[in-house]
Amino acid sequence: MINEESTLDQISSFNRGIVQRNPAEFEFHQAVQEFTESVMPFVKSNSKYDDGHILHRMTEPDRIIIFRVCWEDDSGHINCNRAWRVQFNNSIGPYKGGLRFHPSVTQSVLKFLGFEQTFKNALTGLPMGGAKGGSDFNPKGKSDREIMRFCQSLMIELSKYIGEDTDIPAGDIGVGGREISYLFGQYKKLTGRFVGTLTGKGLSYGGSLIRTEATGYGVIYFTGHMLGVINETLKGKKALVSGSGNVAIFCAEKLIDEGAKVLTLSDSGGFIHDPDGIDQEKLEWLKDLKFIKRGRISEYVNKYPNAKFYKDERPWKIKADLAFPCATQNELDKNDAKNLIENNILLVSEGANMPSTLDAAKLLQDAGVIFAPAKAANAGGVAVSGLEQSQNALRIPWSREEVDGRLKQIMEHIHKQCVEYGSTEEKSINYVKGANIAGFVKVADAMLAYGIG
Ligand code: NDP
């Protein structure tokens, strides 16, 4: 008991230090707190990590690059945005992590994402360090030419800090195939080199099959393993999915593939509930709506009148077996968690990064809900980005089956690591603890091997 109390004190004191050194960076505080709560007891019982002051060193990014991005809109006005690249940790490989374009992007958001990315990438077993970048630029409502001019302007500065052996950016919220193509085209022009410095590229210029689908598919492969532990399968289960972007759409697709019934999808305007289930035909219509026409989820009910649109609401009050938050950070709070628990949800698997608030995640776990943290469940995206790098370096593209097979193996490997470090005395698996400690060990061992630096 005394030991437990002193570890709790050490966690609080460590996190007070984080708050003091990183004032007003609330998302970053949240990510570090979640991590230290599971990792600190492990560090305290392993003197090599404790003596090496490793947690302190790990929570400082290697560097943060901040720059101005000026661009001209279609009416000739000059606009100015701020952009960042947070190169968090390259102990186990070159920096790797997405770029996000959204008005809510701040240094705090990118630090939390870069920190999480470091351990997620370690879990994949591939040699990738952690980074994240982006801008407070809002792509919504912009013409293709405006997006192009913004991407080209951003790359003029970003190109100085990235490279196929240094830092390899990819997509994230607001950065899909269109943006990666503009960014890669400009990088190629500026450097005169055709190398795999960005991932998520088009298939005819270095992209990998399955990359678009990888994050969503990976979430479902991981979820299948979690259900396997309790002798359950996805077949026949009712599922709530939030978001309607890259992660959400392909999470829904794999759920449908596995015989589950997808009841909801959402965007920042609200959510749709289709009691008949969203089948593959409806999903194809949605892909066209969201990826080609760049429409809103509310339009679904005009096409499928049995469904209902809930303006400005989130899907977590609908009764189902499984929940997949796939939109953005902190989209599932304490009240949402209470609703899910009251409705006897069996499992929550995080497709987005840190979609559950700290108290929501705790409530769910305390109630016995099987809970997969983002850094384990959504690692499939970056894993296939790593496989895209391998194909670029080999100059040989792999088949769909080859990439999908490797993705499945990687998600199984991540699940095994969670079981290794997260199995409890009560014979259940604490996936948060398992993922955090497994990721930590890999990065920490590399940092210690390099000495002090
Ligand atoms: P997209 O931009 O493709 O889609 C994001 C979706 O989330 C959209 O439906 C968007 O709605 C919705 N959304 C964004 N902000 C909010 C908000 N504040 N409230 C409600 N809904 C919101 O992004 P991705 O699908 O790529 O990313 C989703 C999440 O998954 C992010 O957390 C990202 O970091 C994470 N992730 C992504 C990976 C990838 O490979 N793409 C890999 C691993 C994690 P709207 O259109 O209205 O803004």
Coordinates of C-alpha atoms and ligand atoms in Angstrom, one line a residue:
M1 CA 0.0 0.0 0.0
I2 CA 2.8 2.4 0.9
N3 CA 4.6 1.6 -2.3
E4 CA 1.4 2.1 -4.3
E5 CA 0.9 5.5 -2.7
S6 CA 4.5 6.5 -3.3
T7 CA 4.1 5.6 -7.0
L8 CA 0.9 7.6 -7.2
D9 CA 2.8 10.5 -5.7
Q10 CA 5.6 10.1 -8.2
I11 CA 3.1 10.1 -11.1
S12 CA 1.5 13.3 -9.8
S13 CA 4.8 15.0 -9.2
F14 CA 6.1 14.0 -12.6
N15 CA 2.9 15.3 -14.3
R16 CA 3.1 18.6 -12.4
G17 CA 6.5 19.1 -13.9
I18 CA 5.1 18.4 -17.4
V19 CA 2.4 21.0 -16.8
Q20 CA 4.9 23.6 -15.6
R21 CA 7.4 23.0 -18.4
N22 CA 4.6 23.0 -21.1
P23 CA 2.1 25.6 -20.0
A24 CA -1.4 25.5 -21.5
E25 CA -0.6 22.4 -23.7
F26 CA -3.6 20.5 -22.4
E27 CA -3.7 17.8 -25.1
F28 CA 0.0 17.1 -24.5
H29 CA -0.5 16.9 -20.7
Q30 CA -3.4 14.4 -21.2
A31 CA -1.3 12.1 -23.4
V32 CA 1.7 12.1 -21.0
Q33 CA -0.6 11.5 -18.0
E34 CA -2.2 8.5 -19.6
F35 CA 1.2 7.1 -20.5
T36 CA 2.9 7.7 -17.2
E37 CA 0.0 6.2 -15.2
S38 CA 0.8 2.8 -16.7
V39 CA 4.6 3.2 -17.3
M40 CA 5.8 4.8 -14.1
P41 CA 5.2 1.7 -11.9
F42 CA 7.2 -0.4 -14.4
V43 CA 10.0 2.2 -14.5
K44 CA 10.2 2.3 -10.7
S45 CA 10.6 -1.5 -10.6
N46 CA 13.3 -1.5 -13.3
S47 CA 16.3 0.5 -12.0
K48 CA 18.0 0.8 -15.4
Y49 CA 15.1 3.0 -16.7
D50 CA 14.7 4.8 -13.4
D51 CA 18.4 5.6 -13.1
G52 CA 18.5 6.7 -16.7
H53 CA 15.9 9.4 -16.1
I54 CA 14.3 8.0 -19.2
L55 CA 10.7 9.2 -18.7
H56 CA 11.9 12.8 -18.4
R57 CA 14.0 12.5 -21.5
M58 CA 11.2 10.9 -23.5
T59 CA 8.7 13.6 -22.8
E60 CA 10.9 16.3 -24.4
P61 CA 10.7 16.3 -28.2
D62 CA 14.0 16.2 -30.1
R63 CA 13.0 19.5 -31.8
I64 CA 10.0 21.6 -33.0
I65 CA 10.2 23.5 -36.2
I66 CA 7.7 26.4 -36.6
F67 CA 7.2 28.4 -39.8
R68 CA 5.0 30.8 -41.7
V69 CA 3.1 29.6 -44.8
C70 CA 1.9 32.4 -47.1
W71 CA -0.4 31.7 -50.0
E72 CA -2.6 33.5 -52.4
D73 CA -6.3 32.6 -52.6
D74 CA -8.5 32.6 -55.8
S75 CA -9.5 36.2 -55.3
G76 CA -5.9 37.3 -55.0
H77 CA -5.9 37.9 -51.3
I78 CA -2.7 37.0 -49.4
N79 CA -3.2 34.6 -46.5
C80 CA -0.8 33.6 -43.8
N81 CA -0.9 30.4 -41.7
R82 CA 1.3 28.8 -39.1
A83 CA 2.8 25.3 -39.6
W84 CA 4.9 23.0 -37.4
R85 CA 6.9 19.8 -37.6
V86 CA 7.4 18.2 -34.2
Q87 CA 10.3 15.7 -34.5
F88 CA 9.7 13.8 -31.3
N89 CA 12.0 10.9 -31.1
N90 CA 14.2 9.1 -33.7
S91 CA 15.8 6.5 -31.4
I92 CA 14.5 3.5 -33.4
G93 CA 14.3 4.9 -36.9
P94 CA 13.8 8.1 -39.0
Y95 CA 11.0 10.3 -37.8
K96 CA 7.6 9.2 -39.2
G97 CA 4.1 10.7 -38.7
G98 CA 1.3 12.5 -40.4
L99 CA 0.5 16.1 -41.3
R100 CA -2.8 17.5 -40.1
F101 CA -4.5 20.6 -41.7
H102 CA -7.3 21.8 -39.4
P103 CA -8.1 25.1 -37.7
S104 CA -7.8 23.4 -34.3
V105 CA -4.1 22.5 -34.9
T106 CA -1.8 23.9 -32.2
Q107 CA 1.6 23.0 -30.9
S108 CA 0.0 21.2 -28.1
V109 CA -2.1 19.0 -30.4
L110 CA 1.0 18.1 -32.5
K111 CA 3.1 17.4 -29.4
F112 CA 0.5 15.0 -28.1
L113 CA 0.3 13.3 -31.5
G114 CA 4.1 13.1 -32.0
F115 CA 4.5 11.6 -28.5
E116 CA 1.8 9.0 -29.1
Q117 CA 3.3 8.3 -32.6
T118 CA 6.7 7.4 -31.0
F119 CA 5.3 4.5 -29.1
K120 CA 2.7 3.4 -31.7
N121 CA 5.5 3.2 -34.3
A122 CA 7.6 1.1 -31.8
L123 CA 4.7 -1.3 -31.5
T124 CA 4.6 -2.0 -35.2
G125 CA 8.1 -3.6 -35.0
L126 CA 9.2 -1.5 -37.9
P127 CA 12.2 0.9 -37.7
M128 CA 10.3 4.2 -37.4
G129 CA 10.7 7.1 -35.0
G130 CA 7.9 9.4 -34.0
A131 CA 6.9 12.8 -35.4
K132 CA 3.8 14.9 -36.3
G133 CA 3.2 18.1 -38.2
G134 CA 0.6 20.3 -39.8
S135 CA -1.0 23.6 -39.9
D136 CA -4.0 25.6 -38.7
F137 CA -5.0 26.0 -42.3
N138 CA -8.7 25.0 -42.9
P139 CA -9.0 23.0 -46.2
K140 CA -12.8 23.1 -46.0
G141 CA -14.4 25.2 -48.8
K142 CA -11.1 25.8 -50.5
S143 CA -10.7 25.2 -54.3
D144 CA -8.3 22.6 -55.5
R145 CA -6.0 25.4 -56.7
E146 CA -6.0 27.0 -53.3
I147 CA -5.1 23.7 -51.7
M148 CA -2.3 23.2 -54.2
R149 CA -0.9 26.7 -53.6
F150 CA -1.0 26.1 -49.8
C151 CA 0.7 22.7 -50.1
Q152 CA 3.4 24.0 -52.4
S153 CA 4.1 27.0 -50.2
L154 CA 4.3 24.8 -47.1
M155 CA 6.7 22.3 -48.8
I156 CA 9.2 25.1 -49.7
E157 CA 10.0 25.3 -46.0
L158 CA 9.3 21.8 -44.8
S159 CA 11.5 20.2 -47.5
K160 CA 14.6 21.5 -45.6
Y161 CA 13.9 19.2 -42.7
I162 CA 12.6 16.0 -44.2
G163 CA 14.1 13.2 -46.3
E164 CA 13.7 9.4 -46.9
D165 CA 16.3 8.7 -44.1
T166 CA 15.5 11.7 -41.9
D167 CA 11.7 12.3 -41.6
I168 CA 8.9 10.9 -43.6
P169 CA 5.6 12.7 -43.3
A170 CA 2.2 11.2 -44.3
G171 CA -1.5 12.2 -44.1
D172 CA -3.9 12.8 -41.2
I173 CA -7.0 14.9 -40.7
G174 CA -7.5 17.2 -43.7
V175 CA -4.5 15.7 -45.5
G176 CA -5.5 12.9 -47.9
G177 CA -4.4 11.7 -51.4
R178 CA -4.9 15.1 -53.0
E179 CA -2.8 17.0 -50.5
I180 CA 0.0 14.3 -50.4
S181 CA 0.2 14.5 -54.2
Y182 CA 0.7 18.3 -54.2
L183 CA 3.2 18.1 -51.4
F184 CA 5.2 15.2 -53.0
G185 CA 5.1 17.0 -56.4
Q186 CA 6.6 20.1 -54.9
Y187 CA 9.2 18.1 -52.9
K188 CA 10.3 16.3 -56.0
K189 CA 10.6 19.6 -57.9
L190 CA 12.6 21.4 -55.1
T191 CA 15.0 18.5 -54.5
G192 CA 15.2 17.0 -58.0
R193 CA 14.9 13.5 -56.4
F194 CA 12.2 10.8 -56.6
V195 CA 12.5 9.1 -53.3
G196 CA 10.0 7.9 -50.7
T197 CA 10.0 11.0 -48.5
L198 CA 6.2 11.1 -48.2
T199 CA 3.9 8.2 -47.8
G200 CA 0.2 7.9 -48.8
K201 CA 1.2 8.7 -52.4
G202 CA -0.9 7.8 -55.5
L203 CA -0.4 4.2 -56.8
S204 CA 1.2 5.3 -60.1
Y205 CA 3.9 7.4 -58.3
G206 CA 5.2 5.2 -55.4
G207 CA 2.1 4.6 -53.3
S208 CA 1.3 1.3 -51.7
L209 CA -1.8 -0.8 -52.2
I210 CA -3.9 -1.0 -49.0
R211 CA -2.4 2.2 -47.6
T212 CA -5.8 4.1 -47.8
E213 CA -7.6 1.2 -46.1
A214 CA -4.9 0.3 -43.6
T215 CA -5.8 2.3 -40.5
G216 CA -9.5 1.2 -40.6
Y217 CA -8.8 -2.4 -41.6
G218 CA -6.0 -2.6 -38.9
V219 CA -8.5 -1.4 -36.2
I220 CA -10.8 -4.3 -37.1
Y221 CA -8.0 -6.9 -37.3
F222 CA -6.9 -5.8 -33.9
T223 CA -10.5 -5.9 -32.6
G224 CA -10.8 -9.4 -34.0
H225 CA -7.9 -10.6 -31.8
M226 CA -9.4 -8.9 -28.7
L227 CA -12.7 -10.7 -29.3
G228 CA -10.8 -14.0 -30.0
V229 CA -9.4 -13.8 -26.4
I230 CA -13.0 -14.1 -25.1
N231 CA -14.1 -16.6 -27.7
E232 CA -16.2 -14.1 -29.6
T233 CA -16.2 -12.9 -33.2
L234 CA -17.3 -9.8 -35.1
K235 CA -20.0 -11.7 -36.9
G236 CA -23.5 -10.3 -36.1
K237 CA -22.3 -7.6 -33.8
K238 CA -23.8 -4.1 -33.9
A239 CA -21.2 -1.4 -34.3
L240 CA -21.1 2.4 -33.8
V241 CA -18.5 4.2 -35.8
S242 CA -17.8 8.0 -35.6
G243 CA -16.3 10.1 -38.3
S244 CA -16.6 9.6 -42.0
G245 CA -13.1 10.2 -43.1
N246 CA -10.3 7.9 -44.1
V247 CA -10.2 5.9 -40.9
A248 CA -14.0 5.7 -40.3
I249 CA -15.0 4.6 -43.8
F250 CA -12.5 1.7 -44.0
C251 CA -13.2 0.7 -40.4
A252 CA -16.8 0.4 -41.5
E253 CA -15.9 -1.5 -44.6
K254 CA -13.9 -4.2 -42.8
L255 CA -16.7 -4.5 -40.2
I256 CA -19.2 -5.1 -43.0
D257 CA -16.7 -7.6 -44.5
E258 CA -16.6 -9.5 -41.2
G259 CA -20.4 -9.7 -40.9
A260 CA -21.0 -6.9 -38.4
K261 CA -23.8 -4.4 -38.7
V262 CA -22.6 -0.7 -38.9
L263 CA -25.3 1.6 -37.4
T264 CA -23.7 5.0 -37.4
L265 CA -21.2 7.4 -39.0
S266 CA -20.7 11.1 -38.3
D267 CA -18.9 14.3 -39.1
S268 CA -18.4 17.6 -37.3
G269 CA -22.1 18.5 -38.1
G270 CA -23.7 15.5 -36.4
F271 CA -24.3 11.7 -36.9
I272 CA -26.5 9.4 -38.9
H273 CA -28.2 6.4 -37.5
D274 CA -29.3 3.7 -40.0
P275 CA -31.2 1.0 -38.1
D276 CA -31.1 -1.2 -41.3
G277 CA -27.3 -1.1 -41.2
I278 CA -24.8 0.6 -43.6
D279 CA -24.0 -2.1 -46.2
Q280 CA -21.3 -2.1 -48.8
E281 CA -23.5 -0.4 -51.5
K282 CA -24.4 2.4 -49.1
L283 CA -20.7 2.7 -48.1
E284 CA -19.7 3.1 -51.8
W285 CA -22.2 5.9 -52.1
L286 CA -20.7 7.5 -49.0
K287 CA -17.1 7.2 -50.4
D288 CA -18.2 9.1 -53.4
L289 CA -20.0 11.7 -51.2
K290 CA -17.1 12.2 -48.8
F291 CA -14.0 11.6 -50.9
I292 CA -15.1 12.9 -54.3
K293 CA -17.9 15.3 -53.8
R294 CA -16.6 16.4 -50.4
G295 CA -20.2 16.5 -49.1
R296 CA -21.7 16.3 -45.6
I297 CA -22.9 13.2 -43.7
S298 CA -26.4 14.8 -43.3
E299 CA -27.0 14.2 -47.0
Y300 CA -27.2 10.4 -46.3
V301 CA -30.8 10.7 -45.0
N302 CA -32.0 12.2 -48.3
K303 CA -30.7 9.1 -50.1
Y304 CA -31.6 6.6 -47.4
P305 CA -34.8 7.9 -45.7
N306 CA -35.0 5.1 -43.1
A307 CA -31.9 6.7 -41.5
K308 CA -32.0 9.6 -39.1
F309 CA -29.6 12.6 -38.8
Y310 CA -28.8 13.9 -35.3
K311 CA -27.5 17.5 -35.7
D312 CA -24.5 18.4 -33.5
E313 CA -24.7 15.1 -31.6
R314 CA -22.4 12.1 -31.3
P315 CA -23.4 8.5 -31.9
W316 CA -22.6 7.1 -28.4
K317 CA -26.2 7.0 -27.1
I318 CA -27.3 4.4 -29.7
K319 CA -27.4 0.8 -28.3
A320 CA -24.8 -1.5 -29.8
D321 CA -22.1 -4.1 -29.0
L322 CA -19.0 -2.3 -30.3
A323 CA -17.9 1.3 -30.5
F324 CA -15.2 2.7 -32.8
P325 CA -14.4 6.4 -32.3
C326 CA -12.7 7.3 -35.5
A327 CA -13.1 11.1 -35.8
T328 CA -10.8 13.2 -33.6
Q329 CA -9.4 13.7 -30.1
N330 CA -11.7 13.9 -27.0
E331 CA -14.8 13.0 -29.0
L332 CA -16.0 10.5 -26.3
D333 CA -16.3 12.0 -22.9
K334 CA -17.5 10.8 -19.4
N335 CA -21.2 11.2 -20.3
D336 CA -20.8 9.3 -23.5
A337 CA -18.9 6.5 -21.6
K338 CA -21.8 6.3 -19.1
N339 CA -24.3 6.0 -22.0
L340 CA -22.2 3.2 -23.6
I341 CA -21.9 1.4 -20.2
E342 CA -25.7 1.7 -19.6
N343 CA -26.3 0.2 -23.0
N344 CA -23.9 -2.8 -22.2
I345 CA -21.3 -2.0 -24.7
L346 CA -18.8 -4.9 -24.9
L347 CA -15.8 -3.2 -26.5
V348 CA -14.4 0.2 -27.4
S349 CA -11.6 0.3 -30.0
E350 CA -10.0 3.7 -30.7
G351 CA -9.5 4.4 -34.4
A352 CA -8.8 8.1 -33.9
N353 CA -5.9 9.4 -31.8
M354 CA -6.9 9.9 -28.1
P355 CA -10.6 10.0 -28.9
S356 CA -11.6 9.2 -25.3
T357 CA -11.0 11.7 -22.5
L358 CA -9.0 10.3 -19.6
D359 CA -12.0 9.9 -17.3
A360 CA -14.1 8.3 -20.1
A361 CA -11.3 5.7 -20.7
K362 CA -11.1 5.0 -17.0
L363 CA -14.8 4.6 -16.6
L364 CA -15.0 2.2 -19.5
Q365 CA -12.2 0.1 -18.2
D366 CA -13.4 0.1 -14.6
A367 CA -16.8 -1.1 -15.9
G368 CA -15.1 -4.1 -17.5
V369 CA -15.5 -2.8 -21.1
I370 CA -12.7 -4.2 -23.3
F371 CA -10.8 -1.1 -24.3
A372 CA -8.2 -0.8 -27.1
P373 CA -6.1 2.4 -27.0
A374 CA -5.3 4.2 -30.2
K375 CA -1.6 3.5 -30.2
A376 CA -2.3 -0.2 -30.5
A377 CA -5.6 -0.3 -32.4
N378 CA -4.9 2.3 -35.1
A379 CA -1.2 1.5 -35.8
G380 CA -2.1 -0.2 -39.1
G381 CA -1.9 3.0 -41.0
V382 CA 1.6 3.9 -40.1
A383 CA 2.6 0.2 -40.4
V384 CA 1.6 0.2 -44.1
S385 CA 3.3 3.6 -44.5
G386 CA 6.4 1.8 -43.3
L387 CA 5.7 -0.9 -45.9
E388 CA 5.3 1.8 -48.6
Q389 CA 8.8 3.1 -47.6
S390 CA 10.2 -0.5 -48.0
Q391 CA 8.7 -0.8 -51.4
N392 CA 10.1 2.6 -52.5
A393 CA 13.5 1.6 -51.3
L394 CA 13.3 -1.7 -53.1
R395 CA 11.8 -0.1 -56.1
I396 CA 9.3 -3.0 -56.3
P397 CA 5.6 -2.7 -55.5
W398 CA 3.9 -5.5 -53.6
S399 CA 0.5 -7.0 -54.4
R400 CA -2.6 -6.2 -52.4
E401 CA -2.5 -9.7 -50.8
E402 CA 1.2 -9.3 -49.8
V403 CA 0.6 -5.9 -48.1
D404 CA -2.7 -7.0 -46.5
G405 CA -1.0 -10.2 -45.2
R406 CA 1.8 -8.1 -43.6
L407 CA -0.7 -5.7 -42.1
K408 CA -2.5 -8.7 -40.5
Q409 CA 0.8 -10.1 -39.1
I410 CA 1.7 -6.7 -37.7
M411 CA -1.7 -6.2 -35.9
E412 CA -1.4 -9.7 -34.5
H413 CA 2.2 -8.9 -33.3
I414 CA 0.9 -5.7 -31.6
H415 CA -1.9 -7.7 -29.9
K416 CA 0.7 -10.2 -28.6
Q417 CA 2.8 -7.5 -27.1
C418 CA -0.3 -6.0 -25.3
V419 CA -1.0 -9.5 -23.9
E420 CA 2.6 -9.9 -22.8
Y421 CA 2.8 -6.6 -20.9
G422 CA -0.9 -6.1 -20.0
S423 CA -2.1 -9.4 -18.6
T424 CA -3.6 -8.9 -15.2
E425 CA -3.8 -11.2 -12.1
E426 CA -7.6 -11.3 -12.7
K427 CA -6.8 -13.0 -16.1
S428 CA -8.0 -10.1 -18.2
I429 CA -5.9 -7.9 -20.5
N430 CA -5.2 -4.2 -19.8
Y431 CA -4.5 -3.1 -23.3
V432 CA -3.6 0.5 -22.3
K433 CA -0.9 -0.8 -19.9
G434 CA 0.3 -3.4 -22.4
A435 CA 0.6 -1.0 -25.3
N436 CA 2.3 1.7 -23.3
I437 CA 4.8 -0.6 -21.6
A438 CA 5.7 -2.5 -24.8
G439 CA 6.2 0.7 -26.8
F440 CA 8.2 2.2 -23.9
V441 CA 10.6 -0.7 -23.6
K442 CA 11.6 -0.6 -27.2
V443 CA 12.2 3.1 -27.3
A444 CA 13.8 3.3 -23.8
D445 CA 16.3 0.4 -24.6
A446 CA 17.5 2.2 -27.7
M447 CA 17.9 5.5 -25.8
L448 CA 19.9 3.8 -23.1
A449 CA 22.1 2.1 -25.6
Y450 CA 23.1 5.5 -27.1
G451 CA 24.2 6.7 -23.7
I452 CA 23.2 10.2 -22.5
G453 CA 22.0 12.5 -25.3
Ligands
NDP1 P1 -10.1 12.7 -42.1 O1 -9.8 14.1 -42.3 O2 -10.2 11.8 -43.3 O3 -11.6 12.5 -41.4 C1 -11.8 13.1 -40.2 C2 -13.2 12.8 -39.8 O4 -13.4 13.2 -38.4 C3 -14.2 13.6 -40.6 O5 -15.4 12.9 -40.8 C4 -14.4 14.9 -39.8 O6 -15.6 15.6 -40.0 C5 -14.4 14.3 -38.4 N1 -14.0 15.3 -37.4 C6 -12.8 16.1 -37.5 N2 -12.8 16.9 -36.4 C7 -14.0 16.7 -35.8 C8 -14.6 17.3 -34.6 N3 -13.9 18.3 -33.9 N4 -15.8 16.8 -34.2 C9 -16.4 15.9 -34.9 N5 -15.9 15.3 -36.0 C10 -14.7 15.7 -36.4 O7 -9.1 12.1 -41.0 P2 -8.6 10.6 -40.7 O8 -9.8 9.7 -40.9 O9 -7.4 10.4 -41.5 O10 -8.3 10.7 -39.2 C11 -9.2 10.5 -38.1 C12 -8.5 10.3 -36.9 O11 -7.7 9.1 -37.0 C13 -7.5 11.3 -36.4 O12 -7.5 11.3 -35.0 C14 -6.2 10.9 -36.9 O13 -5.1 11.4 -36.2 C15 -6.3 9.4 -36.7 N6 -5.4 8.5 -37.5 C16 -5.4 8.6 -38.8 C17 -4.6 7.8 -39.6 C18 -4.6 7.7 -41.1 O14 -4.0 6.8 -41.6 N7 -5.4 8.6 -41.7 C19 -3.7 6.9 -38.9 C20 -3.8 6.8 -37.5 C21 -4.7 7.6 -36.8 P3 -15.6 17.0 -40.9 O15 -15.4 16.6 -42.3 O16 -16.9 17.6 -40.6 O17 -14.4 17.8 -40.3

